[in-house]
Amino acid sequence: MPVITVTALCLLDAHGRLLLVRKRGTSVFMQPGGKPEPDETPARTGSRELQEELGLTVRPEELTLLGTWSGPAANEADTRLVATVFLCPLAGEPRPAAEIEELDWLDLGAAGLRGDLAPLLTDYVVPALLSLRG
């Protein structure tokens, strides 16, 4: 089974909602992020992808590791995803760019009511974020 390695970012607004993106030509929402360039660290990938996808500038050292998880890829059939996920400060107003078609804000407590979320998000990221809240 093919494996895709990515970095994903968790940006929370003042109400504790998680920023989600939907890529052009897909129907599933996920966190912003993407695949690393050769010899790029996960944090550097996150910083670069944030600038490319949302026009936000955050330095790699401003990211806080939330976890690394593996599961089914949302938009690639029969493909496994390995994602390094960071908490990221919300450094301005995100604006969709590059392949991002739509933004949405997720109330973490309502994640189970939606059928359009990536497996990584529902299986690992939302539970991890909820556990940080206590």
GROMACS .gro file of C-alpha atoms in nm:
model
  134
    1MET     CA    1   0.000   0.000   0.000
    2PRO     CA    2   0.142   0.343  -0.091
    3VAL     CA    3   0.227   0.580   0.194
    4ILE     CA    4   0.201   0.959   0.185
    5THR     CA    5   0.395   1.159   0.446
    6VAL     CA    6   0.255   1.502   0.536
    7THR     CA    7   0.260   1.778   0.792
    8ALA     CA    8  -0.076   1.907   0.918
    9LEU     CA    9  -0.145   2.221   1.119
   10CYS     CA   10  -0.403   2.294   1.388
   11LEU     CA   11  -0.499   2.660   1.403
   12LEU     CA   12  -0.759   2.752   1.665
   13ASP     CA   13  -0.954   3.077   1.676
   14ALA     CA   14  -1.052   3.272   1.990
   15HIS     CA   15  -1.361   3.048   2.027
   16GLY     CA   16  -1.154   2.726   2.018
   17ARG     CA   17  -1.272   2.633   1.669
   18LEU     CA   18  -1.030   2.449   1.439
   19LEU     CA   19  -0.952   2.586   1.094
   20LEU     CA   20  -1.025   2.336   0.817
   21VAL     CA   21  -0.954   2.348   0.444
   22ARG     CA   22  -1.102   2.171   0.144
   23LYS     CA   23  -0.881   2.125  -0.159
   24ARG     CA   24  -1.011   2.194  -0.507
   25GLY     CA   25  -1.180   1.888  -0.658
   26THR     CA   26  -1.239   1.714  -0.323
   27SER     CA   27  -1.528   1.695  -0.077
   28VAL     CA   28  -1.339   1.625   0.248
   29PHE     CA   29  -1.224   1.888   0.497
   30MET     CA   30  -0.888   1.855   0.674
   31GLN     CA   31  -0.624   2.069   0.838
   32PRO     CA   32  -0.397   2.282   0.622
   33GLY     CA   33  -0.058   2.133   0.542
   34GLY     CA   34   0.107   1.913   0.285
   35LYS     CA   35   0.396   1.703   0.166
   36PRO     CA   36   0.759   1.785   0.247
   37GLU     CA   37   1.014   1.903  -0.006
   38PRO     CA   38   1.339   1.700  -0.016
   39ASP     CA   39   1.537   1.734   0.312
   40GLU     CA   40   1.263   1.951   0.470
   41THR     CA   41   1.175   1.901   0.837
   42PRO     CA   42   0.808   1.855   0.931
   43ALA     CA   43   0.801   2.199   1.099
   44ARG     CA   44   0.956   2.366   0.794
   45THR     CA   45   0.699   2.192   0.574
   46GLY     CA   46   0.421   2.327   0.794
   47SER     CA   47   0.555   2.680   0.782
   48ARG     CA   48   0.592   2.672   0.402
   49GLU     CA   49   0.253   2.513   0.340
   50LEU     CA   50   0.081   2.765   0.568
   51GLN     CA   51   0.222   3.049   0.358
   52GLU     CA   52   0.134   2.881   0.027
   53GLU     CA   53  -0.219   2.769   0.120
   54LEU     CA   54  -0.342   3.045   0.351
   55GLY     CA   55  -0.104   3.341   0.315
   56LEU     CA   56  -0.002   3.320   0.684
   57THR     CA   57   0.355   3.352   0.807
   58VAL     CA   58   0.460   3.140   1.105
   59ARG     CA   59   0.818   3.038   1.177
   60PRO     CA   60   0.889   2.664   1.219
   61GLU     CA   61   0.999   2.721   1.580
   62GLU     CA   62   0.654   2.864   1.661
   63LEU     CA   63   0.491   2.524   1.594
   64THR     CA   64   0.422   2.283   1.881
   65LEU     CA   65   0.414   1.910   1.811
   66LEU     CA   66   0.072   1.757   1.882
   67GLY     CA   67   0.152   1.407   1.755
   68THR     CA   68   0.234   1.180   1.464
   69TRP     CA   69  -0.037   0.943   1.343
   70SER     CA   70  -0.104   0.701   1.061
   71GLY     CA   71  -0.434   0.615   0.895
   72PRO     CA   72  -0.621   0.603   0.566
   73ALA     CA   73  -0.565   0.897   0.331
   74ALA     CA   74  -0.878   1.107   0.277
   75ASN     CA   75  -0.843   1.171  -0.095
   76GLU     CA   76  -0.625   0.882  -0.216
   77ALA     CA   77  -0.782   0.536  -0.245
   78ASP     CA   78  -0.589   0.247  -0.089
   79THR     CA   79  -0.323   0.482   0.045
   80ARG     CA   80  -0.191   0.521   0.398
   81LEU     CA   81  -0.118   0.863   0.544
   82VAL     CA   82   0.154   0.937   0.800
   83ALA     CA   83   0.100   1.284   0.942
   84THR     CA   84   0.306   1.492   1.181
   85VAL     CA   85   0.058   1.734   1.336
   86PHE     CA   86   0.145   2.066   1.499
   87LEU     CA   87  -0.043   2.328   1.697
   88CYS     CA   88   0.008   2.657   1.516
   89PRO     CA   89  -0.064   3.014   1.623
   90LEU     CA   90  -0.331   3.191   1.419
   91ALA     CA   91  -0.118   3.473   1.279
   92GLY     CA   92  -0.375   3.676   1.088
   93GLU     CA   93  -0.676   3.620   0.866
   94PRO     CA   94  -0.641   3.301   0.659
   95ARG     CA   95  -0.717   3.340   0.289
   96PRO     CA   96  -0.754   3.039   0.058
   97ALA     CA   97  -0.477   3.017  -0.203
   98ALA     CA   98  -0.303   2.755  -0.419
   99GLU     CA   99  -0.517   2.438  -0.424
  100ILE     CA  100  -0.742   2.546  -0.133
  101GLU     CA  101  -1.099   2.604  -0.246
  102GLU     CA  102  -1.281   2.652   0.085
  103LEU     CA  103  -1.219   2.728   0.452
  104ASP     CA  104  -1.438   2.623   0.744
  105TRP     CA  105  -1.423   2.647   1.122
  106LEU     CA  106  -1.498   2.332   1.322
  107ASP     CA  107  -1.648   2.334   1.670
  108LEU     CA  108  -1.452   2.039   1.812
  109GLY     CA  109  -1.750   1.912   2.008
  110ALA     CA  110  -1.956   1.886   1.687
  111ALA     CA  111  -1.700   1.691   1.484
  112GLY     CA  112  -1.899   1.366   1.523
  113LEU     CA  113  -2.200   1.527   1.354
  114ARG     CA  114  -2.017   1.583   1.027
  115GLY     CA  115  -1.960   1.330   0.752
  116ASP     CA  116  -1.718   1.541   0.549
  117LEU     CA  117  -1.406   1.524   0.770
  118ALA     CA  118  -1.079   1.343   0.699
  119PRO     CA  119  -1.020   1.022   0.899
  120LEU     CA  120  -0.699   1.156   1.056
  121LEU     CA  121  -0.896   1.452   1.187
  122THR     CA  122  -1.178   1.253   1.345
  123ASP     CA  123  -0.969   0.956   1.465
  124TYR     CA  124  -0.670   1.138   1.615
  125VAL     CA  125  -0.657   1.516   1.590
  126VAL     CA  126  -0.995   1.611   1.740
  127PRO     CA  127  -0.953   1.368   2.036
  128ALA     CA  128  -0.602   1.505   2.101
  129LEU     CA  129  -0.725   1.864   2.093
  130LEU     CA  130  -1.020   1.784   2.320
  131SER     CA  131  -0.786   1.615   2.569
  132LEU     CA  132  -0.573   1.934   2.582
  133ARG     CA  133  -0.884   2.126   2.688
  134GLY     CA  134  -0.922   1.893   2.985
   0.00000   0.00000   0.00000
